[in-house]
CSV table of C-alpha atoms in Angstrom, one decimal:
chain,number,residue,atom,x,y,z
V,1,MET,CA,62.2,-13.2,-211.0
V,2,ALA,CA,59.8,-10.4,-212.7
V,3,TRP,CA,57.5,-7.8,-210.5
V,4,PHE,CA,53.8,-7.6,-211.4
V,5,LEU,CA,51.1,-5.0,-210.4
V,6,ALA,CA,47.4,-6.5,-210.3
V,7,LEU,CA,44.6,-3.8,-209.8
V,8,GLN,CA,41.0,-4.7,-208.9
V,9,GLY,CA,38.0,-2.5,-209.9
V,10,PRO,CA,35.7,-2.1,-207.5
V,11,SER,CA,32.9,-3.3,-209.8
V,12,GLN,CA,35.1,-6.3,-210.9
V,13,PRO,CA,34.9,-9.8,-210.1
V,14,SER,CA,37.8,-10.9,-208.1
V,15,HIS,CA,39.5,-13.1,-210.9
V,16,GLN,CA,39.6,-10.4,-213.5
V,17,ALA,CA,42.2,-8.0,-211.9
V,18,SER,CA,44.0,-5.7,-214.5
V,19,VAL,CA,47.7,-7.4,-214.4
V,20,TYR,CA,51.0,-5.5,-215.5
V,21,GLU,CA,54.5,-6.5,-215.1
V,22,LEU,CA,56.9,-4.1,-214.1
V,23,GLN,CA,60.1,-2.9,-215.7
V,24,ASP,CA,63.1,-4.5,-214.0
V,25,LEU,CA,64.6,-1.6,-212.5
V,26,THR,CA,61.4,-0.7,-210.6
V,27,ASP,CA,61.5,0.2,-207.4
V,28,VAL,CA,58.4,-1.6,-206.0
V,29,ASP,CA,58.5,0.1,-202.3
V,30,GLN,CA,58.4,3.2,-203.6
V,31,LEU,CA,55.9,2.6,-206.0
V,32,ALA,CA,53.8,1.4,-203.5
V,33,GLN,CA,54.2,4.3,-201.1
V,34,GLU,CA,53.4,6.6,-204.4
V,35,LEU,CA,50.0,4.8,-205.2
V,36,VAL,CA,49.4,5.2,-201.0
V,37,SER,CA,49.9,8.9,-201.1
V,38,ALA,CA,48.2,9.5,-204.7
V,39,VAL,CA,45.0,8.0,-203.1
V,40,THR,CA,43.8,11.0,-200.9
V,41,LEU,CA,45.0,13.9,-204.0
V,42,ASP,CA,43.2,12.2,-206.5
V,43,ARG,CA,46.4,12.0,-209.2
V,44,VAL,CA,48.1,10.0,-211.3
V,45,VAL,CA,51.0,7.4,-211.0
V,46,PRO,CA,53.1,6.6,-213.6
V,47,ILE,CA,53.8,3.1,-214.0
V,48,PRO,CA,56.7,1.6,-215.9
V,49,ALA,CA,55.2,-1.6,-217.2
V,50,MET,CA,55.9,-4.3,-220.0
V,51,LEU,CA,53.5,-4.9,-222.7
V,52,PRO,CA,53.7,-8.0,-224.6
V,53,GLN,CA,54.4,-7.7,-228.8
V,54,ASN,CA,55.4,-11.4,-229.4
V,55,ASN,CA,56.2,-14.4,-227.5
V,56,ARG,CA,60.0,-13.1,-227.1
V,57,LYS,CA,59.9,-9.5,-227.0
V,58,ARG,CA,58.3,-7.1,-224.7
V,59,GLN,CA,57.9,-3.3,-225.0
V,60,LYS,CA,58.9,-0.7,-222.1
V,61,VAL,CA,55.8,1.5,-221.4
V,62,THR,CA,54.4,3.9,-219.1
V,63,LEU,CA,50.9,3.3,-217.6
V,64,TYR,CA,49.2,6.6,-215.8
V,65,VAL,CA,47.3,4.8,-212.9
V,66,ARG,CA,44.8,6.9,-210.8
V,67,PRO,CA,45.2,4.9,-207.6
V,68,ALA,CA,41.8,6.1,-206.0
V,69,ALA,CA,39.6,4.5,-209.1
V,70,TRP,CA,40.6,1.1,-208.0
V,71,ALA,CA,39.6,-0.4,-205.3
V,72,MET,CA,42.9,-2.3,-204.2
V,73,TRP,CA,46.0,-3.4,-205.7
V,74,THR,CA,48.9,-5.7,-205.2
V,75,PHE,CA,52.4,-6.4,-206.2
V,76,TYR,CA,53.7,-10.0,-206.3
V,77,GLU,CA,56.8,-12.0,-208.4
V,78,LEU,CA,57.0,-15.1,-210.5
V,79,SER,CA,59.6,-16.6,-212.2
V,80,GLU,CA,59.5,-17.3,-215.8
V,81,ASP,CA,59.2,-21.2,-215.0
V,82,ASP,CA,56.4,-19.9,-212.8
V,83,ARG,CA,54.5,-17.1,-215.3
V,84,ARG,CA,54.6,-20.2,-217.8
V,85,ALA,CA,53.3,-22.8,-215.3
V,86,LEU,CA,50.4,-20.2,-214.9
V,87,MET,CA,49.6,-19.5,-218.6
V,88,LYS,CA,50.2,-22.9,-219.2
V,89,ASP,CA,46.8,-23.9,-216.8
V,90,ASN,CA,45.2,-20.9,-217.7
V,91,PRO,CA,41.7,-22.4,-219.6
V,92,LEU,CA,40.9,-18.7,-221.1
V,93,VAL,CA,45.2,-18.7,-223.0
V,94,GLN,CA,44.6,-22.4,-223.6
V,95,ALA,CA,41.3,-21.7,-226.0
V,96,ILE,CA,42.9,-18.6,-227.5
V,97,GLN,CA,46.0,-20.6,-228.5
V,98,GLN,CA,43.5,-23.3,-229.7
V,99,HIS,CA,41.8,-21.0,-231.6
V,100,GLN,CA,45.0,-19.5,-233.2
V,101,GLN,CA,46.3,-22.8,-233.9
V,102,GLN,CA,43.4,-23.6,-236.0
V,103,HIS,CA,43.0,-20.3,-237.7
V,104,VAL,CA,46.6,-19.6,-238.7
V,105,GLY,CA,47.6,-19.4,-242.0
V,106,GLN,CA,44.1,-19.1,-243.3
V,107,PRO,CA,43.7,-16.3,-245.8
V,108,GLY,CA,42.3,-13.2,-244.4
V,109,ALA,CA,44.1,-13.9,-241.1
V,110,GLN,CA,45.1,-10.4,-239.1
V,111,ALA,CA,47.2,-10.4,-236.6
V,112,ASN,CA,46.3,-10.2,-232.4
V,113,PRO,CA,47.7,-6.7,-231.6
V,114,LEU,CA,49.2,-7.6,-228.1
V,115,LEU,CA,50.7,-11.0,-228.9
V,116,GLY,CA,51.5,-10.1,-232.8
V,117,GLN,CA,49.8,-13.9,-233.8
V,118,GLN,CA,47.9,-14.5,-236.8
V,119,GLY,CA,44.2,-14.5,-236.2
V,120,PRO,CA,41.4,-14.4,-238.7
V,121,GLY,CA,41.0,-11.2,-241.0
V,122,ALA,CA,44.3,-10.1,-241.2
V,123,PRO,CA,45.6,-9.3,-244.7
V,124,ARG,CA,48.8,-11.8,-245.5
V,125,ARG,CA,52.5,-10.6,-245.5
């Protein structure tokens, strides 16, 4: 099961948290302690995360987060099946997928930089 970090900004609606998948070997307890101690010092904490390159491949990255800038954060675990079910039932993801399916292969389609999918306006390869 993968661990995720959700960051909630003070001016964000509660349903719009920024969510990042953590790298497999991340010590969540140690990371939580670092976030808590960094709030009072207003320092940056490196977060080992995974960003999607496409449906099958993810890139390891380090996010630098200032915990004092966020209203709240939380960690949670999801299995791959739970993650797929969550994405399948997400209306925004469904709308994006529908749009992608309608525009795949059209001249001038461009790649989605996060998912690596084709979209309108990209050069053909």
